[in-house]
Amino acid sequence: MSDIYLDNNATTKVDRAVVDAMMPYFLEQYGNPSSIHKFADGVARGLKQARQQVQALIGCEHDSEIIFTSCGTEANTTAILSAIKCQPNRKEIITTMVEHPAILGVCEQLEKEGYTIHRLPVDKCGRLNIESYKKMLSENVALVTVMWANNETGTLFPVIEMAELANAAGVMFHTDAVQAVGKIPMMLADTKIDMLSLSGHKLHSPKGIGVLYLRRGVRYRPLLRGGHQERGRRAGTENTASIVGLGKACELALQHIEFENTKVKAMRDRLERGIIDSVPHSFVTGDLNNRLPNTTDIAFEYIEGESILMLLNKAGIAASSGSACTSGSLEPSHVMRAMDIPYTAAHGTIRFSFSRYNSMSEVDEVLKVMPGIAATLRKLSPYWSGDAPVANPEQAFAPTYS
Amino acid sequence: MWDYSDTVKEHFFNPKNAGAVAEANATGEVGSISCGDALRLTLKVDPETEVILESGFQTFGCGTAIASSSVLTEIIKGMTLDEALKVTNQDIADQLEGLPPEKMHCSVMGREALQAAIANYRGEEWRDDHEEGALICKCFAIDAVMIEEMVWANKLRTVEDVTNFTKAGGGCAACHEDIEAILEKVLAEKGEKFDAAAMPVKKPVETVAAVKTPLTSVQRIKKIEEVLESLRPALMADGGDVELVEVIGNTAYVNMTGACNGCQMAAMTIAGIQQRLMEVMGEFIKVVPASEMKKLVNIEVA
């Protein structure tokens, strides 16, 4: 059995067809798209085709609404800073407590510079309260930025409805859709979403390429100036090969979107069910009825995530964890904390994220080893005795803080 | 993924002395569930000789936490309690062939569990004497609490001050923004404002007068000793020490002892000593670990 990759929300394998589409742009059509000679005469056409392929996947009205960036993070930063520069009198931003650091980090910095950041809390299933969101919308808000799908749990936020509400209140709306694009169908033309970020390497294109979707007519200020590229909205010589690769990847994602929501989902469901049935004291986090089809995040109580990952890795299985140790921080994932998952479970969360390259036989392999891994670590755990947790775990083991 | 040594992996995949010791008469429980690492150490101590006959661990934590626990139980078996109290977290890290800076706290947790267990055996109450904050300087493993305390205690004002007093920020410099944020916060609490161009705070150890006139060999060695003496408090604060072994030409051979010995930062510490020596002596001085003296001297003789 070869190694099993179940960490597709972190990044994905580049599709062979994507690599093939890119190769000519390294070796033959390597000219600068702005140049007037035969090394460049096919490049502009390649870029135009890629723009249309992205447009088709996200369902936007015009291909000129696509701005290629260097990554999802750049798209997010550009969106937030553009919104506040356009509207200098609006000093508030609405976001959520469970956003990706690429959003939270920028907001934290703006907070230091005097902005008020409203971070919407979530309930134990990771859901937002739309009523409290409505109350926050005002003429002081420069931007609402809310992720489409959560990277850890896969939970979907009602961004289409939230964009309608923002629009009605005259507030700009951005969504970080890095995890959602290519996994669920979308038709941006029918929404009031003003800006959207996506990242190539989450959908089988290379790392180092992203997109900011900017609805026509939305006020905008570039992050990078000093060039006519992307119609002056993102200066810098185009990453032509990667743009073409991203275009191809979007075309393939569109072709596989039904597969993603049937076959990939079936693999995820089987793994999830199998683990919950075979490992006692484990549970799924997030909104079970409203999730990405490829993601499951399972908490294994009384053991720690990095240890689980090391044993999984030894068995040839790649996944990721929300524990503090895997991030090098002192706290478990902010998403788990926001959902009020107890520490003894939050540190033991493991995210399995699938792609169309996975198979049912891989699911069976994971199901073979997972109960043994949990049992091995629980044997070492001060919270565990024999086949069950100790009675009153929190009282039975109360270490001196150190 | 962390770059773990084979020894860490070995102790993680095949932990020694896992589980609670039957008829244990000493128990230490330390750690923090919010941070994701906690450990219970149980010992069976011979009441006559105070020798640790058996030791066992139960750990909730990452690979390093489990490996540190496992190696600790091996180190202390057969020791008397007094011997065991001398085990440092550096001993644990050394046995594991080094740990990444972010993971050093796991070895600290091991040492503290041991102290807590011995205190428990002796009927004393054990209190943790240090608080740990978010890791700021990854080169020298300095956390936010340590920096804040030093800023308060020594009235530090600039990043350079912080580096002089704690070493934090003296390596790759990537943490300077975080250090500035700490300075801003602490200075605001004191009702002051952070100014990046403020005058540096003089460090008390920098009192050795610079050499102006030519020295005899004896005077020169004495002067080198004087410089080492002035640096000693900083080294000892980290549990280490330095000893001058020989001076040949412009090369000073030193022994790094205690925590400095085998510390991943030994090379940088030596570079710091060399810098200071050159400043005071006003000449080029090379500082070399004494372990390399033999072959170098032989080459010179040949």
PDB file of C-alpha atoms in Angstrom, chain A residues 7 35 119 186 249 365 373:
ATOM      1  CA  ASP A   7      -4.423  16.532   3.984  1.00  0.00           C
ATOM      2  CA  SER A  35       6.389  41.935 -25.462  1.00  0.00           C
ATOM      3  CA  ARG A 119     -15.500  39.179  15.401  1.00  0.00           C
ATOM      4  CA  MET A 186     -21.049  28.581  -7.135  1.00  0.00           C
ATOM      5  CA  ALA A 249      -7.171  23.197 -12.783  1.00  0.00           C
ATOM      6  CA  GLU A 365      -6.574   1.277   5.485  1.00  0.00           C
ATOM      7  CA  ILE A 373      -3.397   4.368  17.448  1.00  0.00           C
TER       8      ILE A 373
END
